[in-house]
Coordinates of C-alpha atoms in Angstrom, one line a residue:
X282 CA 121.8 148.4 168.1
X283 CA 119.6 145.5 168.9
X284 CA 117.8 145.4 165.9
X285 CA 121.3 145.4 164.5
X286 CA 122.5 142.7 166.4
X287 CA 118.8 140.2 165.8
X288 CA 119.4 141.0 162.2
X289 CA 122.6 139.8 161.7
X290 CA 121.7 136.9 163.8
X291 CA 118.9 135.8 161.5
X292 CA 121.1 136.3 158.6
X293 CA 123.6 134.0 159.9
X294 CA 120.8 131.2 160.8
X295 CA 119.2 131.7 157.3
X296 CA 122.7 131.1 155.7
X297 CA 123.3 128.2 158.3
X298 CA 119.8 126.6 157.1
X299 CA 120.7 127.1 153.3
X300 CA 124.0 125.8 153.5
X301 CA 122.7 122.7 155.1
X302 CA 120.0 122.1 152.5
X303 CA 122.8 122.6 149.6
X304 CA 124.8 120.3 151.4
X305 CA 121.7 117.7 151.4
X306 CA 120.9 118.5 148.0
X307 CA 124.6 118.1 146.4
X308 CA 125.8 114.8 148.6
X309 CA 123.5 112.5 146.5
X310 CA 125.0 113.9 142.8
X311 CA 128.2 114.0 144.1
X312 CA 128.0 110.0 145.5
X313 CA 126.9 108.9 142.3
X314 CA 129.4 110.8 140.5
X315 CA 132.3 109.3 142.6
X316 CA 130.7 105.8 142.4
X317 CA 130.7 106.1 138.7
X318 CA 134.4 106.9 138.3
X319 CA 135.4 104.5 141.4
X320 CA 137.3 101.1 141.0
X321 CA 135.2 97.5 141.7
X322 CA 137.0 96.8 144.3
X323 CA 136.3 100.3 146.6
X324 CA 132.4 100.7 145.7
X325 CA 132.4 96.6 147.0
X326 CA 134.4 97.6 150.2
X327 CA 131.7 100.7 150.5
X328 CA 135.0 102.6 150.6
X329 CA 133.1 105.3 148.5
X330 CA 131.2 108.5 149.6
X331 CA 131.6 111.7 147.6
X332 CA 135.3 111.4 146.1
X333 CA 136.4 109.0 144.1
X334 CA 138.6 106.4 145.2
X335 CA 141.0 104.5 142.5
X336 CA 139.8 106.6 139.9
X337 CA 139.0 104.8 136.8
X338 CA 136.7 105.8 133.6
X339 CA 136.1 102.0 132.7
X340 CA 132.2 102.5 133.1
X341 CA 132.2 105.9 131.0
X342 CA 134.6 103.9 128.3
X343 CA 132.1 101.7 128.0
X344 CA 128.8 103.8 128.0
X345 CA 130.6 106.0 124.7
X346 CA 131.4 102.0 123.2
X347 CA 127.7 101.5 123.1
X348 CA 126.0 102.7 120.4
X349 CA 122.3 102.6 121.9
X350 CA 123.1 104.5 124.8
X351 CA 125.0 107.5 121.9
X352 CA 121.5 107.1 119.8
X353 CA 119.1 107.3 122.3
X354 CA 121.1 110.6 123.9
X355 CA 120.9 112.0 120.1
X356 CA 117.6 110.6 119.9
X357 CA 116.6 112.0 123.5
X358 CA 117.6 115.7 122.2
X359 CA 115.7 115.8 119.0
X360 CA 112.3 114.8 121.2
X361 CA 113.2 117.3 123.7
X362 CA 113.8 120.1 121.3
X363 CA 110.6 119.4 118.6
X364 CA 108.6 118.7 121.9
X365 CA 109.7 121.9 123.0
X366 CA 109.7 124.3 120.2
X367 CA 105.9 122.6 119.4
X368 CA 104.9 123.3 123.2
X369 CA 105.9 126.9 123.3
X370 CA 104.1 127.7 119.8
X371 CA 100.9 125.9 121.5
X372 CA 101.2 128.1 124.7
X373 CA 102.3 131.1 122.7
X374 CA 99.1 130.7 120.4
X375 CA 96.6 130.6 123.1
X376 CA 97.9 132.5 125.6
X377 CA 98.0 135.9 123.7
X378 CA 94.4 135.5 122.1
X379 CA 93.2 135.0 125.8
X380 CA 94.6 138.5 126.8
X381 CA 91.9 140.4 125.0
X382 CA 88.8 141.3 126.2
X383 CA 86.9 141.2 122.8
X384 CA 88.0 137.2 122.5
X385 CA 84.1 135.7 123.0
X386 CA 84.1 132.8 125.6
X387 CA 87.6 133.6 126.8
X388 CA 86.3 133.1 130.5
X389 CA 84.7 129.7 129.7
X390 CA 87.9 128.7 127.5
X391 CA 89.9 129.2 131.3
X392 CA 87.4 127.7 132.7
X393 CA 87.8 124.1 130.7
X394 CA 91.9 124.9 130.4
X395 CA 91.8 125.3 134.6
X396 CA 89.5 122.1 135.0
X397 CA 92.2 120.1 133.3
X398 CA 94.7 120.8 136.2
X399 CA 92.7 118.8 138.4
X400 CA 91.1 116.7 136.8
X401 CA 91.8 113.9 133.8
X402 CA 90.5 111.1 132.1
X403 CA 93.2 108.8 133.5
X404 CA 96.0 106.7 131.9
X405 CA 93.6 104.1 130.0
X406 CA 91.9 106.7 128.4
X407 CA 95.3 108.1 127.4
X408 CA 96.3 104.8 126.1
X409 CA 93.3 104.1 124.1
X410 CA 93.4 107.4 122.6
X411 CA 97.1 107.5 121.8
X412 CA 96.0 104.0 120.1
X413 CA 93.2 104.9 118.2
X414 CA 95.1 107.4 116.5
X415 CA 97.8 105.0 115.8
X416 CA 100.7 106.5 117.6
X417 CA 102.0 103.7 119.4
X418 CA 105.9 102.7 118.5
X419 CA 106.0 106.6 117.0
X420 CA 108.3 109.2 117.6
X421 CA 104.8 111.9 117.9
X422 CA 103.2 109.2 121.1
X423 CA 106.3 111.2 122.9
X424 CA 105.4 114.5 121.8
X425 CA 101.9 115.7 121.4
X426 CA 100.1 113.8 124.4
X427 CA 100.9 116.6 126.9
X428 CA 102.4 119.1 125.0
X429 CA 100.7 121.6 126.3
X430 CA 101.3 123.1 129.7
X431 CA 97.7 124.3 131.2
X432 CA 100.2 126.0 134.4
X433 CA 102.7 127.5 131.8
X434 CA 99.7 129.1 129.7
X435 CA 98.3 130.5 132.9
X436 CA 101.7 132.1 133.4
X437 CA 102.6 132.8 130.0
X438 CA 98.8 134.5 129.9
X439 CA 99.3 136.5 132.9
X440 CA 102.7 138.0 131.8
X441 CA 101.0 139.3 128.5
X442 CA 98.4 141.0 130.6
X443 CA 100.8 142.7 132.9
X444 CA 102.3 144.0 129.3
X445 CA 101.7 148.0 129.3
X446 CA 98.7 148.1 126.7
X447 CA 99.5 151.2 125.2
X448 CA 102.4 150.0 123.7
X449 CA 100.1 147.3 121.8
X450 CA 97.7 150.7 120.8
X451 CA 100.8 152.3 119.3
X452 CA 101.6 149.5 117.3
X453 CA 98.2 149.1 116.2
X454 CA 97.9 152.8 115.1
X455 CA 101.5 152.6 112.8
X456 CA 99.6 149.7 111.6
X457 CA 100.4 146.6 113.1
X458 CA 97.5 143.5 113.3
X459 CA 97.5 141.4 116.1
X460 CA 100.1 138.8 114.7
X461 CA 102.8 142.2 114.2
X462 CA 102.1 143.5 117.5
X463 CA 102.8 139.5 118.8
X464 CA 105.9 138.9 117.1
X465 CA 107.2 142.6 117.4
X466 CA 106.2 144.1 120.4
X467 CA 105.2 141.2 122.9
X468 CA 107.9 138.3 122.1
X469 CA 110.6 140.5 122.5
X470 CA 109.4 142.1 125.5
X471 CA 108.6 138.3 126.9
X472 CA 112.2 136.4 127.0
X473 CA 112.6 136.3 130.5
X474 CA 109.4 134.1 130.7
X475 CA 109.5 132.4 127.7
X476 CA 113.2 131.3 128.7
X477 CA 111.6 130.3 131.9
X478 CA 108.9 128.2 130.5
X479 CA 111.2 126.4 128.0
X480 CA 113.0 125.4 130.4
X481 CA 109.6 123.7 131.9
X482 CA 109.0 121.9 128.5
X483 CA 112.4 120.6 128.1
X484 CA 113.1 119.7 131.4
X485 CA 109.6 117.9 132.0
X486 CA 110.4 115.8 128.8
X487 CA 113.8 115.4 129.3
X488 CA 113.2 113.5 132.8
X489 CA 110.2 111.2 131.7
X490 CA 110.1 107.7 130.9
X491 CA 106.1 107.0 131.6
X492 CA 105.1 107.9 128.2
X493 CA 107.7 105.7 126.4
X494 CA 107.4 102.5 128.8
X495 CA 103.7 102.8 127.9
X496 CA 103.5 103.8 124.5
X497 CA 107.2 102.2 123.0
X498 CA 108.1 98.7 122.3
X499 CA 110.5 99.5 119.8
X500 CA 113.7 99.3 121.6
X501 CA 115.3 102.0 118.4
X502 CA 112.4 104.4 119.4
X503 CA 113.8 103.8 123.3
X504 CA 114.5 107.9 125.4
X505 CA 117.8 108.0 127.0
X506 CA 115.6 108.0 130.6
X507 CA 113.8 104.4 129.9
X508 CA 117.5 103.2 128.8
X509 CA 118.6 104.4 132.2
X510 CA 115.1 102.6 133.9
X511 CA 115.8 99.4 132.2
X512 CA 119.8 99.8 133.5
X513 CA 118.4 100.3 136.9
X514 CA 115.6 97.7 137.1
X515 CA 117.3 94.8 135.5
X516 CA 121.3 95.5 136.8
X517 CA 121.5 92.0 137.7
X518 CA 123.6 91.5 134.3
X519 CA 124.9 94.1 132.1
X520 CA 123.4 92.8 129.0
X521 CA 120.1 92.9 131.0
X522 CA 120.0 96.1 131.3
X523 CA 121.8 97.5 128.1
X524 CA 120.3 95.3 126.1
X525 CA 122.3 95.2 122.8
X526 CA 125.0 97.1 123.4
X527 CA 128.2 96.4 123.7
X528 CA 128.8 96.9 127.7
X529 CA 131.7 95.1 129.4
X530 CA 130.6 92.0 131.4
X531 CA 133.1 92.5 134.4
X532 CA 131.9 95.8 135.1
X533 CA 130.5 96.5 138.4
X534 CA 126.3 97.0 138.1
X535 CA 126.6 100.2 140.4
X536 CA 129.2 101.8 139.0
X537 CA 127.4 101.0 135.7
X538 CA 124.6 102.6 136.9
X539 CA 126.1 105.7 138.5
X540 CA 127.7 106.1 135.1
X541 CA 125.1 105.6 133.6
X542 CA 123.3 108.1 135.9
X543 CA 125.6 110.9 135.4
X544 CA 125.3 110.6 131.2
X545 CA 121.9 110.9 131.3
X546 CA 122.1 114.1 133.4
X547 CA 124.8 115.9 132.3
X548 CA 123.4 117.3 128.7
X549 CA 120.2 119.1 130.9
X550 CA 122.6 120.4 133.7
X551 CA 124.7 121.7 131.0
X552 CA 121.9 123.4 129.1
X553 CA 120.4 125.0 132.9
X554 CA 123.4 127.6 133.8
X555 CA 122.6 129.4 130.2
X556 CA 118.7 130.2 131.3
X557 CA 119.5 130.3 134.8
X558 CA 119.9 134.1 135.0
X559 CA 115.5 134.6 133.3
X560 CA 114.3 131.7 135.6
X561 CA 113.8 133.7 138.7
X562 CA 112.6 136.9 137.0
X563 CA 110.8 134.9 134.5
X564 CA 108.2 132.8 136.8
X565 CA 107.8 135.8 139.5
X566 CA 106.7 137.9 136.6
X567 CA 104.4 135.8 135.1
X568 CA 103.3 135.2 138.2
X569 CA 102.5 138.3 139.6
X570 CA 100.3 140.6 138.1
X571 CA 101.0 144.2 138.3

C-alpha cells in the first residue's frame, strides 16, 4: 500500500513538472501569435499576453501582399527539400557500406567522420572554400556545405547494424547484390529512422540563416529565415526591414514581426505532426544497439 501510495505521488509530481515546462514552452508561441493578430493600439498599451485583443489580420494581409516574403517561402521549400533528399542519399550511401566488416579502412573512415564532430576548420576556411569553388550568390552555397550529418550517419549506421543479418544472407542467396538487398530489404525495414533523420535535415535547414547572410548578397536568392533576420534587426521602418515589398507603412513593427514570425514557422510545424509518430522510435533505435 505504501509503494502504492509513493507511486502515485511521483506520478502526480512528474505530471505537475511536465505541465509546467509545456506551459513555459507554449506561452512564448502563443504571445507572438496573439501579438501578430492584435490591433496597434493594444500591443502599444502592452494590453497583449497570449490572446488576442482587437483581433485584426492587417499584418498577415500584408505579409500575403508582398511578393518577396511568398518567393522566398516557395523558394525556402525547394532548398529544404533538394537539401534534404541530397543529405539523406549522402548518409544512406555511407552509412550502409560502413556496416560490413569486409569494407577495408572502415575503422579509420569513423575515425576521420567522428573527428569532424569536434573539430573544424572554422568559418573563414568555409568561406574561402565556398569561394574558390565559385558558389557564392548560388542556390548550391545553401545546400552542399553541410549536407552531410556526421551524428545522423552514426545513427543511421548503427540502426543498419542492429538489422538481423540473416535476412541480408537470404537475400544474397535468391540473388540479391548489395545495392538489392539496400533498396529491398534494408530501406524498407529503416522508415522509422530515416523519417527521423529527415526530419533533422529539414529542420536544421529550414531554421538557418548563417549560411545565406555569409554566402548571399542577392536579395532574389534571400531564405525565408534571413527575410525574417533582416525584419527583426532593422524594424525601425517597414521598408527597412522588407526591403521591396509592398508592406503597409502604418503597421506596427511588432506585430509586423510577430506576423512575420508565425509565417515563417507555420509550414515546418505543419510538416512535424505527420513524422511525429517515427521520431521517438526512430532515434532510440538508431541509437541503441541491440
Amino acid at each position: 500500500m505504501v509503494y502504492k501510495t509513493s507511486d502515485k505521488v511521483f506520478n502526480i509530481f512528474i505530471n505537475v513538472i511536465t505541465l509546467i515546462c509545456v506551459i513555459l514552452c507554449l506561452f512564448p508561441v502563443l504571445n507572438v501569435v496573439a501579438v501578430s493578430l492584435s490591433s496597434n493600439s493594444a500591443i502599444l498599451a502592452s494590453k497583449v499576453f497570449v490572446w488576442p485583443v482587437n483581433l485584426n489580420f492587417e499584418s498577415y494581409k500584408a505579409i500575403l501582399k508582398d511578393s518577396t516574403m511568398i518567393w522566398s517561402l516557395v523558394y525556402t521549400v525547394i532548398i529544404t527539400l533538394v537539401y534534404t533528399v541530397i543529405g539523406m542519399f549522402l548518409t544512406i550511401c555511407a552509412a550502409y557500406p560502413l556496416t560490413k566488416q569486409r569494407l577495408k579502412g572502415r575503422n579509420a573512415i569513423m575515425l576521420m567522420i567522428i573527428f569532424t564532430m569536434y573539430f573544424s576548420g572554422g568559418l573563414i576556411p568555409d568561406y574561402m572554400l565556398v569561394k574558390n569553388l565559385h558558389m557564392l550568390d548560388s542556390s548550391w552555397s545553401l545546400i552542399l556545405p553541410g549536407v552531410l550529418s556526421a551524428f545522423n550517419l552514426i545513427v543511421l549506421k548503427t540502426f543498419f547494424t542492429s538489422l538481423p543479418e540473416s535476412l541480408e544472407e537470404s537475400a544474397i542467396l535468391d540473388g540479391c547484390n548489395d545495392i538489392g538487398v539496400l533498396f529491398k530489404i534494408v530501406l524498407p525495414l529503416s522508415k522509422p529512422v530515416l523519417a527521423t533523420l529527415s526530419l533533422f535535415y529539414a529542420v536544421g535547414k529550414w531554421n538557418s540563416f548563417m549560411d545565406a547572410l555569409f554566402y548571399i548578397t542577392d536579395s532574389k536568392l534571400y531564405p525565408l529565415q534571413l527575410k525574417l533576420y533582416q525584419i527583426i534587426v532593422n524594424s525601425q521602418t517597414v521598408d527597412a526591414s522588407i526591403g521591396d515589398g509592398n508592406m503597409s507603412q502604418n503597421l506596427l513593427p511588432e506585430s509586423l514581426k510577430a506576423a512575420c514570425v508565425v509565417f515563417a514557422t507555420l509550414p515546418i510545424v505543419l510538416v512535424y505532426p505527420k513524422l511525429q509518430k517515427y521520431f521517438v522510435s526512430g532515434i532510440m533505435i538508431g541509437a541503441v544497439k541491440g
